[in-house]
Amino acid sequence: MATQEEILTASAKFPKPAENTFQYGTAGVDVCITNNEFNGSTLLDSVVFRVGLLAALRSRFKNGQIIGVMITASHNPPDDNGVKLVDPMGEMLEASWEAHATKLANALSDVDLVAIYDRLVKELNLKDVKPHVVFARDTRASGPRLVAALTAALDATDTEYTDYKLLTTPQLHYITRCLNTQGTPYDYGVPTEEGYYEKTAAAFKKAMQGRKPSGGVTVDCANGVGGPKLRELVKHLPPISEGGLEIRIVNDDVVSPERLNSQCGADFVKTGQRAPPSSQAKPLARCASLDGDADRIVFYFMDADNNFRLLDGDRIATLAASFIGDLSRSAGLGEKLKVGVVQTAYANGASTDYITSHLKLPIICTNTGVKYLHHAATKFDVGVYFEANGHGTVIFSDLALKRIGKYEPKSPAQSESLETLRALTQLINQTVGDALSDLLLVEVILAHKGWGPKEWDNTYTDLPNRLVRVEVTDRNIFKAVDAERKLESPPGIQQQIDGLVGKYKNGRSFARASGTEDAMRVYAEAATRGEADDLASKVAGLVKQAGS
């Protein structure tokens, strides 16, 4: 086990900037801060070192199970970076451990850091078991240097570790779960990158049931790690000549790190409500955009009049929930599987109405953040969760998997539906939102329905909406309640927002703090585009004034 001297010596190489206090974002442990030089050191190095200490502690707490560490800043600009922890079953770090992360990250000195580390060992009653960690990174230029900070902490704590180099975030989640479930009834697959491709491709082929896609799909990979990984996945899919899916990949330049998420990617498309300039898609052609670490995806197309049409996470959720619900019923499992949807305040009001009124499915609204949605989704037999930004997945409970696996079909029609449903349980990456898996899930559903993007878009009419980013001095003065749909502080600001909302037909707006930067996200929707833009602008003005 680690000695105080080893941690002290290693920590001295990665001093914490005295002026900075670090906070963890909505995706478990997630720190995304500009990686500029600061008093001779870089801002994030100390954080990654200390997260390495936390990973070792977490593995010991889990009796030596493998913990994942992903170095990425997702959709943020290329000069940012961040770090996320992955628990043994591929889920995000248990929420109760975020307090431990905060204490370690903000220890004022190396001596204080060791004292906090030792105190956690005692408080958590940790055994002297060998810690195990796996880690990977995205394509950011700062990644290799931050890996050095991470491995210094792992070496200091006598942790056994494996560097998986460049991976998407969901791939690391997948591998972490596979490693921890090997040889158990919950075996999740082969714990390698190749195993990920083989499992995903085989499930896709089986789920298609011989159906052929209607045309191809253009995928914008945000010039991030998703580009080369999607190309590898394509190699495992059925060839186009055999009815396979044609995937046209754009924005996959990982040689020039400065191009990451620049004028492309899921966040650019969702926020700007427009296609990337490089898309060049023809009218009615399916398009999709990943984010920088490929854990979210949005779809879109240009209609016959060359108008941009976004098919975001709300659309993916309704498409998946509808299809899985139909499959369950046609397989004879309709009464045995409770399908439900989890949304956040960002969900378009029209999608919420469609789910409850048309699909007749229950909805849970949670705070923004994977940890909240994932937890809520486990309350259903089949829980579908997608944030509007395209981050989401489908979770099948152990009971649901058992029923799907053991059910004996009563007819050929039931048998086909059941086989498709079983294939979906393998195609979907249930550990976390996975853009590559979700891409293929959507393509399976569209092929089964015989739909193009227009038919998908016609399921309901989105209320026009706008998402605005507002920089503030300190995001922590803004306190949200009611699943982040209301602000209780600063005092009086919610009353002002309500007053503005009441002036617009079908108006709705809220503001919530970013989980990774000193900025607020303002969302607004209304009956017309002009009204939505106007409402968003006015609420953003209130927030800017309050946060200055």
PDB file of C-alpha atoms in Angstrom, residues 1 5 74 91 120 162 185 205 216 255 258 321 338 365 376 437 456 487 518:
ATOM      1  CA  MET A   1       0.000   0.000   0.000  1.00  0.00           C
ATOM      2  CA  GLU A   5       6.402   9.675   1.618  1.00  0.00           C
ATOM      3  CA  SER A  74     -16.338  16.014 -24.060  1.00  0.00           C
ATOM      4  CA  GLU A  91     -21.682   3.573 -14.249  1.00  0.00           C
ATOM      5  CA  LEU A 120     -10.327   8.595   4.134  1.00  0.00           C
ATOM      6  CA  THR A 162      -3.709  -0.587 -17.802  1.00  0.00           C
ATOM      7  CA  PRO A 185     -23.652 -14.582 -14.710  1.00  0.00           C
ATOM      8  CA  LYS A 205     -26.802  -7.370 -37.893  1.00  0.00           C
ATOM      9  CA  GLY A 216     -26.995   6.144 -45.950  1.00  0.00           C
ATOM     10  CA  VAL A 255      -4.177  15.184 -36.384  1.00  0.00           C
ATOM     11  CA  GLU A 258      -7.321  22.636 -32.469  1.00  0.00           C
ATOM     12  CA  ALA A 321     -39.408   4.070 -26.332  1.00  0.00           C
ATOM     13  CA  LYS A 338     -42.823  -1.643 -17.751  1.00  0.00           C
ATOM     14  CA  CYS A 365     -38.180  14.405 -14.762  1.00  0.00           C
ATOM     15  CA  ALA A 376     -34.119   7.231 -12.392  1.00  0.00           C
ATOM     16  CA  SER A 437     -24.286   2.418 -30.284  1.00  0.00           C
ATOM     17  CA  TRP A 456     -39.456  10.529 -37.846  1.00  0.00           C
ATOM     18  CA  LEU A 487     -34.299  29.242  -9.468  1.00  0.00           C
ATOM     19  CA  ASP A 518     -18.628  29.618 -14.903  1.00  0.00           C
TER      20      ASP A 518
END
